[in-house]
Short mmCIF file of C-alpha atoms in Angstrom, two decimals:
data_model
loop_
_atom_site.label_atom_id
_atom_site.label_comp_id
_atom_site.label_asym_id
_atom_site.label_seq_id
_atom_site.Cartn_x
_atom_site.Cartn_y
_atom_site.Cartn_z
CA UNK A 28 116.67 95.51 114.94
CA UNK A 29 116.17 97.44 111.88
CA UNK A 30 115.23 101.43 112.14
CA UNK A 31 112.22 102.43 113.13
CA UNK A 32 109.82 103.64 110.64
CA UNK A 33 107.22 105.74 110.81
CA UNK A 34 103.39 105.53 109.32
CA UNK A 35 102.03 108.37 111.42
CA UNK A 36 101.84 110.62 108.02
CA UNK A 37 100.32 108.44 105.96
CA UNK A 38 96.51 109.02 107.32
CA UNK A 39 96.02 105.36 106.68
CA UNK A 40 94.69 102.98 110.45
CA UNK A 41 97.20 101.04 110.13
CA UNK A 42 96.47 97.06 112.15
CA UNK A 43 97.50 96.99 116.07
CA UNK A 44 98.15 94.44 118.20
CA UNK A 45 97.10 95.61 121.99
CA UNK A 46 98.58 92.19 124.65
CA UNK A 47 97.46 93.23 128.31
CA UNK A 48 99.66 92.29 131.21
CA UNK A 49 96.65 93.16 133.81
CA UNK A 50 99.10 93.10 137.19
CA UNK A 51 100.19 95.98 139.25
CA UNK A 52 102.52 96.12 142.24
CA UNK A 53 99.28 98.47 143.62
CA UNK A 54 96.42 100.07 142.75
CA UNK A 55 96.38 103.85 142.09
CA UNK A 56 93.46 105.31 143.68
CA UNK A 57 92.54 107.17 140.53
CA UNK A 58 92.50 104.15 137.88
CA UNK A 59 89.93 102.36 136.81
CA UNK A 60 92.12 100.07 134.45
CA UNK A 61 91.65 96.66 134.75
CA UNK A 62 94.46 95.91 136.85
CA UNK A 63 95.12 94.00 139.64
CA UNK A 64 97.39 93.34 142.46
CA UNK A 65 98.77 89.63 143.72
CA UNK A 66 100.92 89.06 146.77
CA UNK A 67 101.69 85.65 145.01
CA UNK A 68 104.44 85.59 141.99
CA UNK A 69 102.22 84.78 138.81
CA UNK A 70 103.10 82.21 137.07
CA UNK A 71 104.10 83.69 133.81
CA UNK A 72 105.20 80.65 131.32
CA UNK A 73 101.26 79.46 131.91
CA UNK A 74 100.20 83.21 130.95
CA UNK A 75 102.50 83.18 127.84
CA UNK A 76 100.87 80.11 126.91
CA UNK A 77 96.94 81.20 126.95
CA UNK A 78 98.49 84.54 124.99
CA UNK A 79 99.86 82.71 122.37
CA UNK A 80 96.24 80.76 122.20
CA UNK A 81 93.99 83.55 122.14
CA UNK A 82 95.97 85.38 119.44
CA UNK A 83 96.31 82.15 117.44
CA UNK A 84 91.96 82.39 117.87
CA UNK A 85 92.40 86.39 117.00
CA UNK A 86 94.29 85.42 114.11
CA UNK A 87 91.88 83.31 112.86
CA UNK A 88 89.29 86.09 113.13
CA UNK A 89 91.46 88.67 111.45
CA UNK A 90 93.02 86.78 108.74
CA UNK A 91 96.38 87.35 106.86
CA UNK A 92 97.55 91.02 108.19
CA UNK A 93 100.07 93.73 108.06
CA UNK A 94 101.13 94.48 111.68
CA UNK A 95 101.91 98.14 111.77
CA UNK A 96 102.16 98.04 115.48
CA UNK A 97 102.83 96.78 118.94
CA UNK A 98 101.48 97.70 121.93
CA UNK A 99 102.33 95.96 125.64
CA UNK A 100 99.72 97.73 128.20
CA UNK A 101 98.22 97.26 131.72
CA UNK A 102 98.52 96.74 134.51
CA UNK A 103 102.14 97.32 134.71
CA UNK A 104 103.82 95.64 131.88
CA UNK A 105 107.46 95.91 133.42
CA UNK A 106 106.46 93.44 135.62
CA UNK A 107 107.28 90.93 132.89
CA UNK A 108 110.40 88.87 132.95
CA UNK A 109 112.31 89.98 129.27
CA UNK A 110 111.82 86.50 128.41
CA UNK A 111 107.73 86.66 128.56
CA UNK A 112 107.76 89.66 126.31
CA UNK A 113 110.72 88.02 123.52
CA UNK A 114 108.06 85.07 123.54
CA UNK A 115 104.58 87.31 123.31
CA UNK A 116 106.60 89.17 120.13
CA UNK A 117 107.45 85.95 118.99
CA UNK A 118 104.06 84.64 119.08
CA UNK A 119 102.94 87.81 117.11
CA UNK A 120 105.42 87.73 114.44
CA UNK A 121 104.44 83.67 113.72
CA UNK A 122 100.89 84.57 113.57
CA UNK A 123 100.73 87.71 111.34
CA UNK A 124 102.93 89.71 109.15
CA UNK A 125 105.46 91.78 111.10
CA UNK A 126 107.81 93.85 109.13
CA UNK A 127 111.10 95.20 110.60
CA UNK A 128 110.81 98.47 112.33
CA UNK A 129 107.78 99.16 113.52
CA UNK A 130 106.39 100.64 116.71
CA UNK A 131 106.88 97.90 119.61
CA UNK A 132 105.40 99.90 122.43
CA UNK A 133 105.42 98.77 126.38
CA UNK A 134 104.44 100.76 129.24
CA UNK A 135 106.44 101.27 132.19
CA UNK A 136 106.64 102.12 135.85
CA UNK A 137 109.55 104.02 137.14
CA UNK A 138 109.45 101.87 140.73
CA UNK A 139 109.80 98.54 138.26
CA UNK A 140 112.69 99.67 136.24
CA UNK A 141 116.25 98.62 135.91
CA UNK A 142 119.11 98.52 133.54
CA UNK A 143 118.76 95.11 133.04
CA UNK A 144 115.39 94.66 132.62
CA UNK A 145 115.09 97.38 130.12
CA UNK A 146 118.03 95.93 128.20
CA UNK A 147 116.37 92.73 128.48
CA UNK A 148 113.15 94.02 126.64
CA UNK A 149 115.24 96.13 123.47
CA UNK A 150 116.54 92.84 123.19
CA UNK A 151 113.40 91.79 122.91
CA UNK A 152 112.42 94.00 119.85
CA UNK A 153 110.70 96.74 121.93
CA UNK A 154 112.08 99.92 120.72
CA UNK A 155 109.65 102.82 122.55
CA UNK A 156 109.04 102.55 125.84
CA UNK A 157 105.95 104.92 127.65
CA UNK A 158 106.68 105.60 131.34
CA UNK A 159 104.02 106.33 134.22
CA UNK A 160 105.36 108.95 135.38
CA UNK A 161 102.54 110.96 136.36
CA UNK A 162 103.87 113.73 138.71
CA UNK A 163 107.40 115.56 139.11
CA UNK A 164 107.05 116.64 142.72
CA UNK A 165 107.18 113.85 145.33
CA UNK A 166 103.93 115.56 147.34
CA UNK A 167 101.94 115.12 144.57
CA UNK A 168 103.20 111.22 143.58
CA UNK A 169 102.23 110.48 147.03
CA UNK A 170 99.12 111.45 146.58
CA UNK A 171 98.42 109.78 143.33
CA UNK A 172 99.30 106.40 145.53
CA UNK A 173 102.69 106.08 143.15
CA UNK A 174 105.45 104.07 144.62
CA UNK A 175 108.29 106.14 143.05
CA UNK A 176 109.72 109.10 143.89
CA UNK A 177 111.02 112.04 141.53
CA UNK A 178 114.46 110.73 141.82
CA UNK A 179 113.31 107.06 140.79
CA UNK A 180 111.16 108.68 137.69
CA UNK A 181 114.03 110.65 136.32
CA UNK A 182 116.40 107.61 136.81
CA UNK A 183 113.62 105.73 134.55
CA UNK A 184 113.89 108.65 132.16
CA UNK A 185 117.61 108.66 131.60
CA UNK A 186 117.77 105.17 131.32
CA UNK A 187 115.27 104.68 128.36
CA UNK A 188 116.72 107.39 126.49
CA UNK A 189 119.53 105.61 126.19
CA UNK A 190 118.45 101.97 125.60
CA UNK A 191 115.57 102.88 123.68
CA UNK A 192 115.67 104.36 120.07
CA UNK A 193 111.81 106.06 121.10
CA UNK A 194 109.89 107.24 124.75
CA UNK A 195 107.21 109.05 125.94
CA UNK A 196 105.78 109.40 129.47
CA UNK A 197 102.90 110.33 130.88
CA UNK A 198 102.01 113.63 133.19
CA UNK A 199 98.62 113.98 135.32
CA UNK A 200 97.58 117.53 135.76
CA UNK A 201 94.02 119.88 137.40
CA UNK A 202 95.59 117.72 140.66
CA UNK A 203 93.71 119.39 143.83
CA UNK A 204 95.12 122.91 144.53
CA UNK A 205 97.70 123.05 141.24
CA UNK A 206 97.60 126.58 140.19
CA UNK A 207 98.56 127.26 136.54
CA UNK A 208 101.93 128.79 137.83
CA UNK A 209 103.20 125.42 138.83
CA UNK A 210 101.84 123.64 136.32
CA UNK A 211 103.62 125.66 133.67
CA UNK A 212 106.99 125.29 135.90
CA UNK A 213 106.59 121.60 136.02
CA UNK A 214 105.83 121.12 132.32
CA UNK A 215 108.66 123.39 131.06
CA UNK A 216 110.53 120.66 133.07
CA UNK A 217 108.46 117.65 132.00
CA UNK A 218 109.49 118.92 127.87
CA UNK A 219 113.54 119.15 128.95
CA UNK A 220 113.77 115.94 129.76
CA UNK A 221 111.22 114.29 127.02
CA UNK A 222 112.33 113.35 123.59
CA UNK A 223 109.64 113.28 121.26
CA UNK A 224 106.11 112.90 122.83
CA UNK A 225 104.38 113.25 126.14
CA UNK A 226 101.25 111.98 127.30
CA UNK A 227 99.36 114.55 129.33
CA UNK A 228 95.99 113.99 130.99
CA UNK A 229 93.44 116.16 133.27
CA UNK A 230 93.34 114.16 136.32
CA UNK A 231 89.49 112.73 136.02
CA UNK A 232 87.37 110.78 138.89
CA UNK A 233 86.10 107.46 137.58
CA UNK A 234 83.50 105.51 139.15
CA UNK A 235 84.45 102.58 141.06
CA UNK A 236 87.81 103.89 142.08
CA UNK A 237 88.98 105.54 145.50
CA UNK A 238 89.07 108.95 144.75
CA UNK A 239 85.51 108.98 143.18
CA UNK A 240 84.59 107.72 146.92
CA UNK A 241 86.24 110.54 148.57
CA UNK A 242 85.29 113.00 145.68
CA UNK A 243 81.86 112.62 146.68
CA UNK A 244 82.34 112.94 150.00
CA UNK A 245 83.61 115.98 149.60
CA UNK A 246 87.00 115.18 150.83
CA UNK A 247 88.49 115.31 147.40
CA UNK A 248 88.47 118.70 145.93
CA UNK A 249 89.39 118.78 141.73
CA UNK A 250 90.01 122.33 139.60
CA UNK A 251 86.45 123.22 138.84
CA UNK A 252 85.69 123.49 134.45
CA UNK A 253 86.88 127.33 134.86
CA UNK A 254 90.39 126.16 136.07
CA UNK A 255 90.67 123.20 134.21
CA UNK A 256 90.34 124.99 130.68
CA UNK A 257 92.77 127.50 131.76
CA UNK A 258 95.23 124.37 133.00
CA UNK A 259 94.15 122.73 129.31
CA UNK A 260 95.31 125.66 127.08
CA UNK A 261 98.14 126.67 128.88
CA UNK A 262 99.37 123.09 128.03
CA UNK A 263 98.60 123.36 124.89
CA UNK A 264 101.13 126.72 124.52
CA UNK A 265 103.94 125.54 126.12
CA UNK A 266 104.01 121.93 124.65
CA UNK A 267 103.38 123.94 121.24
CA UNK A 268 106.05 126.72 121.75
CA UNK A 269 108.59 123.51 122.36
CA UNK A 270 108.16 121.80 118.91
CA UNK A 271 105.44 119.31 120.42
CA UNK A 272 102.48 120.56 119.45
CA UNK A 273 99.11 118.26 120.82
CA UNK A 274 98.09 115.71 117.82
CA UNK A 275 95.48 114.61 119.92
CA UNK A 276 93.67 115.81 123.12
CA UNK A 277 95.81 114.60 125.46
CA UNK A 278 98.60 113.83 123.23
CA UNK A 279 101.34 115.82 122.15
CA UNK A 280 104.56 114.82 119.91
CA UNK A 281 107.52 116.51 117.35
CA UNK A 282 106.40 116.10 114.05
CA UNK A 283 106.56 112.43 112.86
CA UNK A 284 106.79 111.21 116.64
CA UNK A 285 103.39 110.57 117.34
CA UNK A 286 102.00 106.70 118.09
CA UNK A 287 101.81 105.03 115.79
CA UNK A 288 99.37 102.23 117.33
CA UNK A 289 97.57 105.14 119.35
CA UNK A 290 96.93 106.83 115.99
CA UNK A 291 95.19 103.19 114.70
CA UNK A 292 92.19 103.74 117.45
CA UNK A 293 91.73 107.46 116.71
CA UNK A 294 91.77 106.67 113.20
CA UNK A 295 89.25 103.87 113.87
CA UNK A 296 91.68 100.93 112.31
CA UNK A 297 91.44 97.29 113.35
CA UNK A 298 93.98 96.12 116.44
CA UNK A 299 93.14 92.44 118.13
CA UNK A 300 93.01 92.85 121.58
CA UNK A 301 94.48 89.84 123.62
CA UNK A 302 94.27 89.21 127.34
CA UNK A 303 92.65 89.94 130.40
CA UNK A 304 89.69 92.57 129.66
CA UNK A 305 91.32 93.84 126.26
CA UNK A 306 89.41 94.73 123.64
CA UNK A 307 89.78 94.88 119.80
CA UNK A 308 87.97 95.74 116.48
CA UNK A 309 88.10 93.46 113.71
CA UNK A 310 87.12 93.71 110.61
CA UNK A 311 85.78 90.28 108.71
CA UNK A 312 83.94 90.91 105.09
CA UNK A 313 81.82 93.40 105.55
CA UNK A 314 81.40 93.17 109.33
CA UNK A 315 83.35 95.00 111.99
CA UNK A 316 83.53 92.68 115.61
CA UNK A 317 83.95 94.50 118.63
CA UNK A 318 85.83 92.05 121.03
CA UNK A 319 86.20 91.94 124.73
CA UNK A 320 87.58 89.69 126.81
CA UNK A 321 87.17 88.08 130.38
CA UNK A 322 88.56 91.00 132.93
CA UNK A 323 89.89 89.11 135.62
CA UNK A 324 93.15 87.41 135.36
CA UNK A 325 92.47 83.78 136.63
CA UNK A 326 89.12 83.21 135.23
CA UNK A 327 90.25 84.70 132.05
CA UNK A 328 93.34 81.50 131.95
CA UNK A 329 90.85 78.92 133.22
CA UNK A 330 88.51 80.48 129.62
CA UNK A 331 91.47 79.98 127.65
CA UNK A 332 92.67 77.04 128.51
CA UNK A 333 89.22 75.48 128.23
CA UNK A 334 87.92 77.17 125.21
CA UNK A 335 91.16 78.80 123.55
CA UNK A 336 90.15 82.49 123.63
CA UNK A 337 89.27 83.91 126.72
CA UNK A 338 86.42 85.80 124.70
CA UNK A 339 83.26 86.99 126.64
CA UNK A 340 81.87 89.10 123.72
CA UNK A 341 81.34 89.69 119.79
CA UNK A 342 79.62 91.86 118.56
CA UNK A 343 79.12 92.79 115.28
CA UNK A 344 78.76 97.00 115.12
CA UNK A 345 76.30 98.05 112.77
CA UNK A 346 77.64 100.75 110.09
CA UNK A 347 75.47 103.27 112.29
CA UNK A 348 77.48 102.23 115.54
CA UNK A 349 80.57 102.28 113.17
CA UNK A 350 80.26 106.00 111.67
CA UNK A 351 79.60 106.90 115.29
CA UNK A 352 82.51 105.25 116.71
CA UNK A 353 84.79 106.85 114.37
CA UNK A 354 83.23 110.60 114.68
CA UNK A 355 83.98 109.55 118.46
CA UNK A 356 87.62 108.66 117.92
CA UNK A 357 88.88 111.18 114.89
CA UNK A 358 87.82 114.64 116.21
CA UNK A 359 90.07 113.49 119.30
CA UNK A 360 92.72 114.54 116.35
CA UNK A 361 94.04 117.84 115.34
CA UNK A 362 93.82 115.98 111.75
CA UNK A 363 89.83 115.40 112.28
CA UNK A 364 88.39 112.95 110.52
CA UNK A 365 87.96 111.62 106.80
CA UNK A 366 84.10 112.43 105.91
CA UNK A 367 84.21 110.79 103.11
CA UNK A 368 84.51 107.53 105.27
CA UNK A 369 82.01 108.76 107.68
CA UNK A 370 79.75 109.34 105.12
CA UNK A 371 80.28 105.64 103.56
CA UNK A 372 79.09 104.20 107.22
CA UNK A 373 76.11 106.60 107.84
CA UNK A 374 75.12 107.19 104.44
CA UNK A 375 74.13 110.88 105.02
CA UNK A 376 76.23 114.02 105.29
CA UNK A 377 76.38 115.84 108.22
CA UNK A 378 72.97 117.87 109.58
CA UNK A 379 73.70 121.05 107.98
CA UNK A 380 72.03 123.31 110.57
CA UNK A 381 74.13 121.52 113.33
CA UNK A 382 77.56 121.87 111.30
CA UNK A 383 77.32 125.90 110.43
CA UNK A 384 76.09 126.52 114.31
CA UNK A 385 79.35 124.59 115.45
CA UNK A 386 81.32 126.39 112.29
CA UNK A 387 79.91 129.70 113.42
CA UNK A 388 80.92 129.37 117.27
CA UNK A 389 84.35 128.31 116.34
CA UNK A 390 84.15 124.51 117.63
CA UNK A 391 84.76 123.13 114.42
CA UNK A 392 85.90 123.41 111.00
CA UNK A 393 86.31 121.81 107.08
CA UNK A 394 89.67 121.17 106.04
CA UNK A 395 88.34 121.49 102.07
CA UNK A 396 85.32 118.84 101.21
CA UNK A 397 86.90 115.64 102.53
CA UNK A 398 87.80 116.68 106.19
CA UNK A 399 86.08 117.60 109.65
CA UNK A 400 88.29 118.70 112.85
CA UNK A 401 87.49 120.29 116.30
CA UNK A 402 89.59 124.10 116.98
CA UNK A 403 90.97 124.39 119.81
CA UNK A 404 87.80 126.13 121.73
CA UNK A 405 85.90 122.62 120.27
CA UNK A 406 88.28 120.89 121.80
CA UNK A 407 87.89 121.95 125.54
CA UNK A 408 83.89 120.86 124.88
CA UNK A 409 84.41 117.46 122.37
CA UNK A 410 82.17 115.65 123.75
CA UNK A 411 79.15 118.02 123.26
CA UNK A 412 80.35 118.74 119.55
CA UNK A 413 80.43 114.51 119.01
CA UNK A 414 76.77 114.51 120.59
CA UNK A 415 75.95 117.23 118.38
CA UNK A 416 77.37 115.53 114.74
CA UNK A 417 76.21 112.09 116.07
CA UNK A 418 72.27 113.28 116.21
#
């Protein structure tokens, strides 16, 4: 494979392809992906198949494109055999414009890996893997329902830094009873063994899911807002101090590191979303499409196969819904967003009362006429400054 290149610098969306492999070998009791667990081997060549369909039907909805990356989510991804994901890249590179090098992302599970499998997918063409990792102490794994252990996860570590030219994982912290003393030891630890990004996210309670059943009956305690701001910006010094400063909330990379098809969302570009309960953005004319997709797995194939797209939903976003979507996004970046494009979908400039209060409180701040961004105190409240720019 040719050497990676990077786009991260050039401010530009960038196109995405997002393929989701929706199985898990269990459910966390914290996620509310839409993933799911079979006792039954699934049949894979019939998946690869209705893939290949409903991208040949995104294709058709996105026209001729540049691919600027790859991205293999879930679900647990390493479940697939090397030869499923050789034939999804496949698939993409016939249907669109792939050029050599670019970000081929697929996430992993440290219980799922093995030499051979992960040799198997850089054979592939993926070249930057993103590992669940989640916890270093085996206390804590357990109680995030994980099925590896700390030894397993830093097996997984060493093994894609050496097969695989790029890799991040990911790190949930404000866990029940984490002071900021151990947090700091186990992210000093989490940095020596990473080699250019980390993923790490404040452990949140969604609806739906286990813990939000326990949380309110009181039998799950989380870091109250206090806590968790203190857990937030001590991250945000020692990921800094190491040369990988956060990019994006939860986010944090060496310069020229960060992801690439992560950065397409947060810079609102288009990225077709194929398989069970993905979703995409497309832009056609002057419309943008908001996709989605049937969420469970079988029904989703039986769609496909008798309609070729396993579509549920499009919606065409209205340049109101668009401007919103990308104030939404881009202040989730240290880089904040391009106002001149914000001001092209809402056709008005930002409520000038609303902006000075938020300038004057330090939440947010002009980077000269043609850029917005949070600070770091904006930030730890983004989603009141997004309601407050939005209105």
């Amino acid at each position: 494979m040719a050497t990676f290149s990077s786009l991260s610098d050039s401010k530009e969306p960038g196109f995405g392809v997002y393929v989701h492999w929706p199985f898990c070998a269990a459910k966390c009791p914290y996620c509310d992906f839409n993933s799911h667990v079979r006792h039954q081997p699934v049949d894979q060549p019939r998946f690869v198949t209705a893939f290949l369909t409903e991208m040949a039907a995104m294709r058709h909805m996105s026209g001729p494109r540049t691919v600027t990356s790859i991205f293999m989510g879930g679900g647990t991804p390493s479940l697939m055999n090397p030869s499923t994901v050789e034939a999804i890249l496949d698939g993409i590179a016939n249907l669109w414009h792939v050029p050599d090098g670019i970000e081929i992302t697929m996430e992993a599970n440290p219980s799922s890996v093995e030499a051979t499998r992960f040799r198997g997918y850089r054979a592939a063409g993926v070249n930057r893997v993103s590992l669940g990792v989640q916890a270093l102490n085996d206390r804590d794994l357990k109680f995030l329902g994980r099925l590896h252990n700390v030894e397993d996860a830093l097996k997984a570590i060493g093994l894609a830094r050496d097969i695989f030219p790029r890799m991040s994982f990911d790190l949930i912290y404000a866990r029940p009873n984490q002071t900021v003393e151990a947090w700091e030891q186990e992210l000093k630890q989490a940095v020596s063994y990473a080699v250019d990004h980390l993923s790490l996210y404040q452990l949140t309670i969604e609806e739906g899911t286990p813990f939000y059943g326990l949380h309110k009956a009181g039998k799950l305690i989380v870091p109250d807002g206090e806590h968790s701001a203190v857990l937030y910006e001590a991250t945000q010094e020692i990921t800094e101090g190491f040369g990988m400063p956060a990019y994006e909330v939860s986010n944090h990379a060496a310069p020229g590191a960060e992801s690439r098809h992560n950065l397409t969302y947060w810079r609102y570009g288009d990225y077709a979303g194929i398989g069970p309960g993905a979703h995409g953005r497309l832009t056609r004319g002057r419309d943008k499409i908001a996709t989605s997709t049937e969420r469970k797995p079988e029904d989703w194939l039986q769609r496909v196969e008798d309609h070729g797209h396993g579509m549920i939903d499009q919606e065409v976003l209205g340049y109101d819904e668009q401007a919103d979507e990308l104030l939404l996004m881009g202040l989730r970046l240290k880089e904040g967003i391009d106002l001149v494009r914000w001001q092209s979908l809402s056709g008005r400039e930002p409520d000038p009362d609303r902006e000075q209060f938020l300038i004057e409180h330090g939440f947010i701040e002009r980077l000269g006429n043609s850029r917005l961004r949070c600070t770091p105190a904006g930030m730890l409240i983004l989603d009141a400054v997004v309601a407050d720019l939005a209105c």
